XYZ file of C-alpha atoms in Angstrom:
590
model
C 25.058 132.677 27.391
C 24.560 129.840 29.838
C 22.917 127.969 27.392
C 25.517 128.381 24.997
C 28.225 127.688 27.074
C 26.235 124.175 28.322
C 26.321 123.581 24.182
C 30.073 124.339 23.777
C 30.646 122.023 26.226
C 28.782 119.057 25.014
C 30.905 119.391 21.578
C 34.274 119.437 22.896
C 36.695 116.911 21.192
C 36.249 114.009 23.462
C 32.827 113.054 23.357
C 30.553 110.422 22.282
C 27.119 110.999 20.982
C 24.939 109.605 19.101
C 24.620 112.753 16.744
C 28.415 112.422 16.838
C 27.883 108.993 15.026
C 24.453 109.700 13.302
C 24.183 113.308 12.314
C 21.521 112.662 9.484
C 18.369 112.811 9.440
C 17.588 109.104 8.025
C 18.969 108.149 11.497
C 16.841 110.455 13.632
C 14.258 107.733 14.492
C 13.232 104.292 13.519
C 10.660 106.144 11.785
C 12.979 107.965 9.801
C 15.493 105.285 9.209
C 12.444 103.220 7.447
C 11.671 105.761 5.470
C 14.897 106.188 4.120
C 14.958 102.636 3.476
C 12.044 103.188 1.071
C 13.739 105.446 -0.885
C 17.111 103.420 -0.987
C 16.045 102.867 -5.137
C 15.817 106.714 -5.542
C 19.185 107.331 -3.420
C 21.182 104.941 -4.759
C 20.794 106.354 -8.302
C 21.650 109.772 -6.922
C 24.954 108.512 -5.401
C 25.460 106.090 -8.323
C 25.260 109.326 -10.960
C 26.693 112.012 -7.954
C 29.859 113.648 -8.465
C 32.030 115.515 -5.686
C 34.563 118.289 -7.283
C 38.087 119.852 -6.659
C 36.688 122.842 -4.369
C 34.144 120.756 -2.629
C 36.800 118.599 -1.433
C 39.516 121.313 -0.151
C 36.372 122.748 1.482
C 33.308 121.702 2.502
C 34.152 118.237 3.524
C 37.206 119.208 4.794
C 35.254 121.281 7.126
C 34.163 117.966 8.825
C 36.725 117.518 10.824
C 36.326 120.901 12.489
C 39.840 121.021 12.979
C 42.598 121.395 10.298
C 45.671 118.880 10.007
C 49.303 120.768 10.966
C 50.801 121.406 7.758
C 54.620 121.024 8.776
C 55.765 117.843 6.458
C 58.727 119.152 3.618
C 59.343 116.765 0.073
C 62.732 115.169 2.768
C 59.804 113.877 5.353
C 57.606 112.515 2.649
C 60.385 110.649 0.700
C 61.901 109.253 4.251
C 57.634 108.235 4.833
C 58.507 106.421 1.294
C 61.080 104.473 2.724
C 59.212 103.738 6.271
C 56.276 103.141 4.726
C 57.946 100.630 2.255
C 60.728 99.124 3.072
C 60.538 96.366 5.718
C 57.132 94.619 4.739
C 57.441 93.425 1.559
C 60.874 92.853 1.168
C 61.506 90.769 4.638
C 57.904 89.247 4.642
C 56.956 87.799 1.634
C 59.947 87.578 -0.320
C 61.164 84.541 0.815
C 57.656 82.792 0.730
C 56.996 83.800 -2.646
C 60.750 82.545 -3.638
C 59.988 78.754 -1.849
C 56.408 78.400 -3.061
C 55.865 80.054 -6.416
C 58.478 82.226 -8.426
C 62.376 80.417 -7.084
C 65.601 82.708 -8.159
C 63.035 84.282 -10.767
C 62.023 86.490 -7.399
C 64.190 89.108 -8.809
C 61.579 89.400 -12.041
C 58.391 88.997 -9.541
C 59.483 92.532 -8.298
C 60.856 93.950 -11.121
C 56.708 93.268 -12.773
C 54.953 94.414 -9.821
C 57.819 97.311 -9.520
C 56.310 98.671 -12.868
C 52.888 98.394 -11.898
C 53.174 100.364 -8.722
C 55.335 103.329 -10.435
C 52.619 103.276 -12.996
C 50.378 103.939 -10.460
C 52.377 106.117 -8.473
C 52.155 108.691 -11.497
C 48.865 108.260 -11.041
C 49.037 109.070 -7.449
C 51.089 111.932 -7.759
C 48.913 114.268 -10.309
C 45.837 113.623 -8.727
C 47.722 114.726 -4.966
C 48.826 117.509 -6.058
C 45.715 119.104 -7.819
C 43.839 117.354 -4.845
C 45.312 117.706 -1.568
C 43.832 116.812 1.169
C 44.133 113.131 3.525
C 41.549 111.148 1.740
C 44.180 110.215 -1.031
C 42.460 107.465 -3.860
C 38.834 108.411 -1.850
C 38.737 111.162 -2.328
C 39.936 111.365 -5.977
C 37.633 107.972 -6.753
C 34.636 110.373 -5.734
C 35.326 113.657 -7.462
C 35.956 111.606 -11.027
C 33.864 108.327 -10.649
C 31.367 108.909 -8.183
C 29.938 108.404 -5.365
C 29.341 104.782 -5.127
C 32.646 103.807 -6.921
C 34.579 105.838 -3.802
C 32.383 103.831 -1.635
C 33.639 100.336 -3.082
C 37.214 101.986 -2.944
C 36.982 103.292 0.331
C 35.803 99.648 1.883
C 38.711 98.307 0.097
C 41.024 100.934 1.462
C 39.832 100.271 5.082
C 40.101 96.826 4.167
C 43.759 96.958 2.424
C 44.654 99.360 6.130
C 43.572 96.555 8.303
C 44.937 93.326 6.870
C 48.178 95.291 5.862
C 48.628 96.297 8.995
C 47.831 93.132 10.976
C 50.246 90.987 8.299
C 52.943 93.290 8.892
C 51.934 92.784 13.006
C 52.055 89.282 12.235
C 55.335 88.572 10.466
C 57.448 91.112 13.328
C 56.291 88.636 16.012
C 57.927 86.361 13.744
C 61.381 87.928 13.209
C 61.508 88.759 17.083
C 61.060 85.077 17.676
C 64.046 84.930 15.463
C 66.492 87.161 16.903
C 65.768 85.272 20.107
C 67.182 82.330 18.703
C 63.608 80.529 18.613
C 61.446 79.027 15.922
C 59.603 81.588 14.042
C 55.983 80.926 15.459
C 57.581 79.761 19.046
C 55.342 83.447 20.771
C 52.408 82.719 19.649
C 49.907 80.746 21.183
C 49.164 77.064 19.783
C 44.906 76.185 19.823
C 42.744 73.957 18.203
C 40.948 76.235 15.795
C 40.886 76.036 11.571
C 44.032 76.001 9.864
C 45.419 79.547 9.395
C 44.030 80.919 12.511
C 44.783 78.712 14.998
C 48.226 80.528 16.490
C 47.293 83.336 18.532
C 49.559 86.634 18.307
C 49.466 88.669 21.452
C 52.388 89.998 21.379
C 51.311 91.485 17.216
C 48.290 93.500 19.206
C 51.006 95.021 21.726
C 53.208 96.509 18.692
C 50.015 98.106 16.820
C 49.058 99.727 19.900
C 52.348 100.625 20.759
C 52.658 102.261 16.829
C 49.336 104.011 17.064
C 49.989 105.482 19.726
C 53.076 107.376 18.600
C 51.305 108.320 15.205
C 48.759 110.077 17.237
C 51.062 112.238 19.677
C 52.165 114.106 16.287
C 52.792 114.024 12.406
C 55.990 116.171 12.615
C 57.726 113.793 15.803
C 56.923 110.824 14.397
C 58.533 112.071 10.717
C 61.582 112.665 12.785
C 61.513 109.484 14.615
C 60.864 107.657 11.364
C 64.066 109.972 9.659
C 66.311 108.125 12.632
C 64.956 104.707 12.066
C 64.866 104.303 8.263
C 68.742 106.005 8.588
C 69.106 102.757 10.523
C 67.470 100.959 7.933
C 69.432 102.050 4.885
C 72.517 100.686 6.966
C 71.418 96.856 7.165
C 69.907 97.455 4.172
C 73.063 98.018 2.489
C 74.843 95.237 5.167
C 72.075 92.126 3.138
C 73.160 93.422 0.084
C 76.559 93.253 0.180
C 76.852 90.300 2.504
C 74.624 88.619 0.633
C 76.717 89.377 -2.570
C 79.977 88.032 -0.734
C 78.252 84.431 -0.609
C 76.621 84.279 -3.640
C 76.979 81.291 -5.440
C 75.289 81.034 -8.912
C 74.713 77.714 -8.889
C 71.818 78.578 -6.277
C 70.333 80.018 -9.442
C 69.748 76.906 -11.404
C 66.803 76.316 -11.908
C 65.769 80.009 -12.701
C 62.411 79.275 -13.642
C 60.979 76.681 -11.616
C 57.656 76.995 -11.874
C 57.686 78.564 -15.192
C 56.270 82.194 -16.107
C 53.167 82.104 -14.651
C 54.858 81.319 -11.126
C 57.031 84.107 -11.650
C 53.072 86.674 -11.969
C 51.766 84.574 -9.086
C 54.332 85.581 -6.884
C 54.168 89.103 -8.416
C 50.757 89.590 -7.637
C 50.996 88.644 -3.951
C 54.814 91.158 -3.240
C 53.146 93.619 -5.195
C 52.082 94.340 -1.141
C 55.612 95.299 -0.819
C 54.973 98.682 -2.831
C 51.930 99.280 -1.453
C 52.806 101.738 0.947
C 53.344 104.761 -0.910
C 49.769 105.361 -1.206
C 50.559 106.833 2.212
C 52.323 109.299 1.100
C 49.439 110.693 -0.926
C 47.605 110.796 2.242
C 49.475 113.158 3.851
C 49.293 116.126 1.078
C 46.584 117.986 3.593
C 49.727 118.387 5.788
C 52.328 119.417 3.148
C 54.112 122.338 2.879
C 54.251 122.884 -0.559
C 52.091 119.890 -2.327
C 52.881 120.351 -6.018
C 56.814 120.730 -5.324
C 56.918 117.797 -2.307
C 54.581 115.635 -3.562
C 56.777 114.489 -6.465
C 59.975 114.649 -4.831
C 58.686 112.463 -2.072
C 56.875 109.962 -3.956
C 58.713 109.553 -6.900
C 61.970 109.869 -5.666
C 61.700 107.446 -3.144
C 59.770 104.726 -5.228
C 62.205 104.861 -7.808
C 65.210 104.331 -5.330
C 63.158 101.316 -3.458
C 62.404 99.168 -6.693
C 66.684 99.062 -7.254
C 66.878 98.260 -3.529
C 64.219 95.403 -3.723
C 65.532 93.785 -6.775
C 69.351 94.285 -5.232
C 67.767 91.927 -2.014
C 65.578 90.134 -3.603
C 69.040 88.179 -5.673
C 71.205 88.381 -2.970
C 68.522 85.980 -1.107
C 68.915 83.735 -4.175
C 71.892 83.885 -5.012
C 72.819 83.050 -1.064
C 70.601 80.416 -0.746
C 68.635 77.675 -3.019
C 65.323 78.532 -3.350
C 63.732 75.453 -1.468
C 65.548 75.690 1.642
C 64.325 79.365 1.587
C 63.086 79.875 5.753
C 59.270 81.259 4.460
C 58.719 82.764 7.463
C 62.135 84.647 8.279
C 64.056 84.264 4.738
C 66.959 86.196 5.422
C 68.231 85.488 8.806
C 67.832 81.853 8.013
C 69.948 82.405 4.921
C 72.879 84.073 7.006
C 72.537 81.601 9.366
C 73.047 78.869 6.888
C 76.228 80.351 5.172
C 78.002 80.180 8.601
C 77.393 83.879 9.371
C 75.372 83.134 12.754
C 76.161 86.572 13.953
C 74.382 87.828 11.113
C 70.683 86.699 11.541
C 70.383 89.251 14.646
C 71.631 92.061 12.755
C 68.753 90.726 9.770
C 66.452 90.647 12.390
C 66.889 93.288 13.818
C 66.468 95.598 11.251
C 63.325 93.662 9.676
C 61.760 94.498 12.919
C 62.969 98.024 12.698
C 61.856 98.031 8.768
C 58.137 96.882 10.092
C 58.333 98.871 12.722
C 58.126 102.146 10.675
C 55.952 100.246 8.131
C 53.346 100.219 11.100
C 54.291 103.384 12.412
C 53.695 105.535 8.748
C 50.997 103.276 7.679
C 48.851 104.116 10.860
C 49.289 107.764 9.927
C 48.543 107.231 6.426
C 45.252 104.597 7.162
C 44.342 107.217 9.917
C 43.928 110.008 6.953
C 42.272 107.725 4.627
C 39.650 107.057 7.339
C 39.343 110.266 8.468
C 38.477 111.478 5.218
C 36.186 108.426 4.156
C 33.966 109.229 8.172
C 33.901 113.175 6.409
C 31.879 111.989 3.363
C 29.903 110.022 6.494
C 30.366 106.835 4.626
C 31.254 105.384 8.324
C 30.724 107.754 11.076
C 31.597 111.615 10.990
C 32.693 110.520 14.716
C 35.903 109.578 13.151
C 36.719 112.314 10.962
C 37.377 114.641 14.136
C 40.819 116.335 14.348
C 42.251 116.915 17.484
C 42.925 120.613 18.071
C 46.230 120.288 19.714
C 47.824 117.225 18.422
C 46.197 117.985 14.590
C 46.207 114.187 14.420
C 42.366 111.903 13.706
C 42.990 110.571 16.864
C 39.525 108.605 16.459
C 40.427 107.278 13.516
C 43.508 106.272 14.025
C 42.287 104.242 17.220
C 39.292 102.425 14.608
C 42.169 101.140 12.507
C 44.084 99.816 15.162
C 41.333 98.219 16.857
C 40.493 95.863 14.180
C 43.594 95.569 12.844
C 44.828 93.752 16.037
C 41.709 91.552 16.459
C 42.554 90.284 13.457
C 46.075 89.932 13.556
C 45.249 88.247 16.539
C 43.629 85.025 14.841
C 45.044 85.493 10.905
C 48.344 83.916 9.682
C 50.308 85.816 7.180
C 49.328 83.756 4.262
C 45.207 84.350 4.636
C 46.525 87.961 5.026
C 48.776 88.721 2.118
C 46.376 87.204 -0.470
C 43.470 88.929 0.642
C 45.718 92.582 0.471
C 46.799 91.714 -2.974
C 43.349 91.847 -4.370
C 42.016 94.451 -2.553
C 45.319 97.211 -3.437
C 45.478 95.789 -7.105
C 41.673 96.806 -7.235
C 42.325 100.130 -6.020
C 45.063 101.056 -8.203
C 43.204 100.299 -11.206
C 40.485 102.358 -10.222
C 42.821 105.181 -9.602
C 44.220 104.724 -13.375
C 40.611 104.533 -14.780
C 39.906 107.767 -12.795
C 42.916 109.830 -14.031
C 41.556 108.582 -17.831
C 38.240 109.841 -17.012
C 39.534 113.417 -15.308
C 41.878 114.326 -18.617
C 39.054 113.417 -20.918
C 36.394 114.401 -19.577
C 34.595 117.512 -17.754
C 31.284 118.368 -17.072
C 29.537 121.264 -18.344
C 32.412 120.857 -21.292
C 32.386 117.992 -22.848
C 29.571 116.563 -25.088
C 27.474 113.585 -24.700
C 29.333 112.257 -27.629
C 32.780 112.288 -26.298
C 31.007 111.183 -23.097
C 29.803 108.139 -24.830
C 33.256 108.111 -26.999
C 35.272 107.880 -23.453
C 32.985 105.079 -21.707
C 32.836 102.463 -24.927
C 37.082 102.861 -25.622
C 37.358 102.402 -21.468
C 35.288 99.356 -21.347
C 37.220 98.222 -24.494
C 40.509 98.470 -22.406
C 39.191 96.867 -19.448
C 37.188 94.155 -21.226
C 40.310 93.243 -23.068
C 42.507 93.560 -19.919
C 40.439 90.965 -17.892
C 40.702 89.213 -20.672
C 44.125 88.728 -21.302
C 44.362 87.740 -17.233
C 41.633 85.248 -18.243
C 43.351 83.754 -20.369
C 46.929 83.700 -18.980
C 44.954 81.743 -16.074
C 43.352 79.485 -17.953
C 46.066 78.430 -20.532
C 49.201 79.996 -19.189
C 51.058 78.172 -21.982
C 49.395 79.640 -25.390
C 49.054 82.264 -27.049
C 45.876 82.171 -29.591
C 44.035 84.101 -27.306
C 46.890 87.065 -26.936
C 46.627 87.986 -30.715
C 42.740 89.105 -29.830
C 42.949 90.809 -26.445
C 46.103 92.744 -26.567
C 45.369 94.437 -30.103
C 41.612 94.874 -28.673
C 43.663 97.027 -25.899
C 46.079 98.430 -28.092
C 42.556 99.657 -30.054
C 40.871 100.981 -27.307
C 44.377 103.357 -26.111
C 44.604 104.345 -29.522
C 40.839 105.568 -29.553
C 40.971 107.875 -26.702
C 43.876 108.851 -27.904
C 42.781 109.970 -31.293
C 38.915 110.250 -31.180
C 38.986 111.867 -27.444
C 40.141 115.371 -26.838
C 41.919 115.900 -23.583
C 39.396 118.524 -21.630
C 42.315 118.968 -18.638
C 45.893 119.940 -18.707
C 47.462 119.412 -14.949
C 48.510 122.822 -14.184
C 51.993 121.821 -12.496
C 52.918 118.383 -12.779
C 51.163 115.275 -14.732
C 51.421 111.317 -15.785
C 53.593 111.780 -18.995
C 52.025 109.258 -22.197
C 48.583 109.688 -21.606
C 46.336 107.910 -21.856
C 49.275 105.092 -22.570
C 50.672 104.752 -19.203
C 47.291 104.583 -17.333
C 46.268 102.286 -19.703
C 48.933 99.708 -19.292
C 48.851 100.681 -15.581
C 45.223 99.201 -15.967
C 46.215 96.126 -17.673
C 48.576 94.919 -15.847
C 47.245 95.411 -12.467
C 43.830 93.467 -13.759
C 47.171 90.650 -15.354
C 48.675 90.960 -11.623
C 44.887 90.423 -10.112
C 44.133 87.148 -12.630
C 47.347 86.014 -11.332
C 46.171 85.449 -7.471
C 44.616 81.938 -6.334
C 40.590 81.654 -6.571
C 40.749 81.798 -2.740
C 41.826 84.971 -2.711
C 38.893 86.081 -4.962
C 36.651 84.358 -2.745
C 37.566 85.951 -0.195
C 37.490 89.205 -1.929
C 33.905 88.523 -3.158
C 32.863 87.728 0.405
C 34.262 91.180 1.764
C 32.691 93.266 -1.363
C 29.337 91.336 -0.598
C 29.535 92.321 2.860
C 30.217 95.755 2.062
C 27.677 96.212 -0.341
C 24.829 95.153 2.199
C 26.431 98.131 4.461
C 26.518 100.699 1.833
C 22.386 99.694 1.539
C 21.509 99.586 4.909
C 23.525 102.466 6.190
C 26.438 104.295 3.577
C 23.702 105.307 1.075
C 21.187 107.091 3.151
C 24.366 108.728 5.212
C 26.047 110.216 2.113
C 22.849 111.028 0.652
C 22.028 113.366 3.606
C 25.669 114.560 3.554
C 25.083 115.755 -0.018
C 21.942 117.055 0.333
C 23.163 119.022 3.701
C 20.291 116.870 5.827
C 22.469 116.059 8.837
C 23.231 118.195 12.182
C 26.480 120.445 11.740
C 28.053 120.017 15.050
C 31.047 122.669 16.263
C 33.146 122.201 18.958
C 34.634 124.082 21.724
C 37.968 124.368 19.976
C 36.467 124.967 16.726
C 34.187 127.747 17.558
C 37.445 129.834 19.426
C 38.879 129.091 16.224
C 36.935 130.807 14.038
C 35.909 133.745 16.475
C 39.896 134.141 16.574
C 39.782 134.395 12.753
C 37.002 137.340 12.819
C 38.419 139.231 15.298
C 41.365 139.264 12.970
C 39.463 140.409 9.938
C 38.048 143.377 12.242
C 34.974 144.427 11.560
C-alpha cells in the first residue's frame, strides 16, 4: 500500500517528469533513441500509410489526458465564442492595411471572397465536429481520414497558425491602446536597432496574453459568460461604426474602386481571410458540448453567417468615410472618426477594438489550448501537455505552451511579418480539411475497392493540380485568360468524376456539407486561388517553418507516434484519475 501510495503521489497533476514528456520507449535511453533512428525508414511508412478512426479518437486517445473536459457549453455559448473569437481581429486589424496597400474601396469584395471561402470551410468544419467530437478539431479529423503524417503537417501548422494569430492580435491591441491614449500607434513599444519588422519591442502585448490565458484556464463555462458580457458590448460599437460611419459617407471616397485592379482586390483577400479564422475554435470545443450535433451547427453556422454581413457592413463604412490612402494602417477606424471631426469617437473605436481583441485572445487561447492538447495526446509534442486538470477541466499545460511562445514572439514581430505568415499557414489547413471530408464520403476501408481507391486519388489530384494551377497562373499573368480555359474545365472534370464514377461510401448520420463533392471542391480551389494570391515572402517563410517541422517530425514526432500506435510508451495515471475510476466501479457494484 505504501508503495502505491508513494506512486499515486508522483502522478498527481502538477508534476514534471521526464516520463511525463517521454513516455516511449524510443526515448528510454540514448541507446534506444538510436535505434529508433535506424528504423525512422520503416516508421515513417507506417505513419505515412496509418490511419486513426472515429472510436479510437472518442476513446483511446482521449484517454490521454486522464481527465475529461467539463461538458457545460449550449449552441448560445458557442455562437457568442463565434463572435469573440471573430470579431475584433480581422475587422479592426487588417482592414485598414489591406484597404491603403492593396485592395482601396474594393475592401468590401476582399471580404466578401475570403467570406465564401471560410463558410465553405466552415461546412466542412461542422460535419466532421459533429461525427467527431472531441478538442483536437482539423487534427484530429486530418488523422482519422488522411493519416498520420498529413495530421502531423496540419498540426505544426495549427500550432503555428495559434501562435502568430495570437501574438498579431497581441500586437495590434498595444496599438489601439496607444490610440485611445491620444498617442501615435507604436508610441508603447520600445524603439531598438534590430532588422526591420522586429525592431519595436511590445511588452505591454506579453502582459495581455498572460493576462487572457490566465482567465481561459480558471474555467470554460466563466469565461463563456465573461465573453457573453463583452461581445454584448461589442455588438453595441459594432453597430455605433456602422451607422456613424454611414452618416459621413461620402461616395466620392469611392472613386477609384479598383485601384490596384483585381488581383489587389485577392491579395488583400488572402491576407483578411485571418479575420474568419477564428471559428475553427469553435470546432475545438465539441469535447465540451452539450449536445454536439444540435450546437455545433447553430453555433458555427449561425454566427459565421451573421459576421460576414457585419464585416462587409464595416468594411464600406471605412471607405466610404475615408479615401483609401489616408487610411491610418495601423488603427483605421479611430483615425477615420477622428478625421471627419468626430474626435470623441476614436475612444469609443478604440475602445471596443481592444474589447473585440480582447475576447479574440481570450476564446482563441481556449480554442489553441484544445488543439494542443489533443495534438500532445497523439504524442506528436509531449503527452505532458495533453493533461486535464481535474478541477478546473481546463489543459492548463497547454494552454501555458501557447502562451509562452506566443508572447516571445509578439514580443519582437510586427503585425505585417505576422499576418502573412497566418494567411498561409490557415489557407493550408482549410484545404486539407476539404480534401479530407472528399476522402471520408468516398471512401472507407474494408468497403471500398482498390479501384474506387485509385478512382478517388487520380480525380483529387486532378482538382488540386488544376487548382494550383489556376493560382499559378492568376500570379503570373493576372491579366489573361488563355490559361483559365485549361485549368478550370480540368477542375470542373475532376468534380464531375467523383461525382459520377465515385460512389459515396458515407452518409453523415445528422447533419452534412450539402453539394458534395461541389462545395469542397470549390472550397479547395479557392483557398489554393487565396494562397497563390500571398507575396513570395510569405511562402518563404512558410517553406522555412514546414522545413523546420519536418526535421522535428524525423528526429522526434515519428518515433513518438509510432510508439503511441503501437502502445510502446508508459501509461501513467494520476492521483485524481485513479479516484476517478475506482469511484466509477464502486458504482457499477460488483
Amino acid at each position: 500500500m505504501g508503495e502505491a501510495a508513494d506512486e499515486f503521489q508522483t502522478r498527481s497533476y502538477w508534476r514534471c517528469s521526464k516520463k511525463d514528456f517521454f513516455p516511449e520507449k524510443s526515448f528510454e535511453s540514448w541507446a534506444a533513441y538510436k535505434a529508433a533512428l535506424g528504423q525512422t525508414h520503416h516508421r515513417f511508412k507506417d505513419r505515412l500509410l496509418g490511419r486513426s478512426s472515429d472510436a479510437t479518437e472518442l476513446g483511446e486517445v482521449r484517454k490521454q489526458s486522464e481527465n475529461d473536459m467539463k461538458r457545460c457549453l449550449s449552441w448560445w455559448d458557442l455562437t457568442w465564442f463565434g463572435f469573440g473569437s471573430v470579431i475584433g481581429a480581422g475587422i479592426f486589424v487588417l482592414t485598414g492595411r489591406e484597404a491603403h496597400d492593396h485592395a482601396g474601396p474594393a475592401i468590401i469584395l476582399s471580404y466578401v471572397a475570403s467570406g465564401i471561402s471560410a463558410m465553405l470551410s466552415v461546412f466542412c468544419y461542422t460535419e466532421f465536429s459533429v461525427e467527431i467530437p472531441v478538442a483536437g478539431g482539423s487534427f484530429a479529423y486530418l488523422r482519422v481520414e488522411l493519416g498520420d503524417f498529413a495530421a502531423f503537417i496540419a498540426a505544426a501548422n495549427l500550432i503555428l497558425e495559434s501562435v502568430v494569430g495570437s501574438a498579431a492580435v497581441a500586437r495590434a491591441w498595444t496599438s489601439y491602446l496607444a490610440t485611445l491614449l491620444n498617442r501615435p500607434s507604436n508610441s508603447l513599444t520600445i524603439h531598438t536597432h534590430l532588422a526591420k519588422g522586429f525592431n519595436l519591442l511590445d511588452p505591454i502585448a506579453v502582459i495581455v496574453l498572460a493576462v487572457t490565458a490566465t482567465i481561459a484556464m480558471i474555467s470554460t463555462k466563466r469565461t463563456s459568460q465573461f465573453n457573453w458580457i463583452a461581445s454584448a458590448v461589442h455588438v453595441v460599437v459594432i453597430v455605433f461604426v456602422i451607422i456613424g460611419g454611414f452618416a459621413h459617407a461620402n461616395t466620392t471616397n469611392l472613386k477609384p474602386f479598383l485601384p490596384h485592379g483585381v488581383q489587389g482586390v485577392f491579395q488583400a483577400a488572402a491576407i483578411v481571410y485571418f479575420a474568419y479564422g477564428g471559428f475553427d475554435n469553435i470546432a475545438t470545443m465539441a469535447e465540451e458540448t452539450r449536445n454536439p450535433s444540435r450546437d455545433i451547427p447553430l453555433g458555427l453556422l449561425g454566427s459565421m453567417s451573421i459576421i460576414t454581413v457585419i464585416y462587409c457592413l464595416m468594411a464600406l463604412s471605412l471607405s466610404m468615410m475615408q479615401k483609401y490612402t489616408d487610411i491610418e494602417p495601423n488603427a483605421a477606424y479611430s483615425v477615420a472618426f477622428k478625421s471627419v471631426g468626430w474626435t470623441w469617437a476614436q475612444y469609443i473605436v478604440s475602445l471596443g477594438a481592444l474589447k473585440g481583441m480582447t475576447t479574440v485572445l481570450l476564446v482563441g487561447a481556449l480554442g489553441q489550448a484544445r488543439y494542443t492538447t489533443h495534438i500532445a495526446r497523439s504524442h506528436i509534442i509531449p503527452p505532458f501537455f495533453a493533461l486535464v486538470h481535474p478541477k478546473t477541466g481546463t489543459p492548463i499545460y497547454a494552454t501555458i505552451l501557447i502562451t509562452f511562445c506566443a508572447a516571445c514572439i509578439s514580443f519582437f514581430s510586427s503585425l505585417e511579418i505576422l499576418a502573412s505568415l497566418l494567411s498561409v499557414s490557415t489557407l493550408f489547413i482549410f484545404m486539407m480539411m476539404a480534401t479530407a471530408l472528399l476522402v471520408r464520403r468516398y471512401y472507407m476501408r474494408g468497403v471500398s475497392s482498390r479501384s474506387h481507391l485509385l478512382k478517388l486519388s487520380s480525380f483529387l489530384l486532378l482538382i488540386i493540380a488544376s487548382s494550383m494551377g489556376t493560382a499559378a497562373f492568376w500570379g503570373l499573368r493576372p491579366h489573361g485568360w488563355i490559361g483559365y480555359l485549361i485549368t478550370i474545365p480540368l477542375w470542373m472534370v475532376g468534380t464531375l468524376g467523383i461525382q459520377l464514377f465515385v460512389p459515396q461510401c458515407r452518409t453523415p448520420e445528422v447533419w452534412g456539407v450539402p453539394l458534395v463533392p461541389w462545395l469542397p471542391s470549390l472550397s479547395i480551389a479557392i483557398n489554393l486561388f487565396l494562397m497563390g494570391s500571398l507575396g513570395a515572402e510569405a511562402f518563404i517563410r512558410f517553406g522555412i517553418c514546414t522545413l523546420i517541422m519536418l526535421l522535428y517530425y524525423l528526429f522526434f514526432g515519428v518515433h513518438a507516434t509510432y510508439d503511441m500506435a503501437h502502445g510502446q510508451y508508459g501509461k501513467a495515471t494520476s492521483v485524481e484519475a485513479v479516484k476517478n475510476e475506482d469511484v466509477k466501479k464502486a458504482a457499477e457494484g460488483p
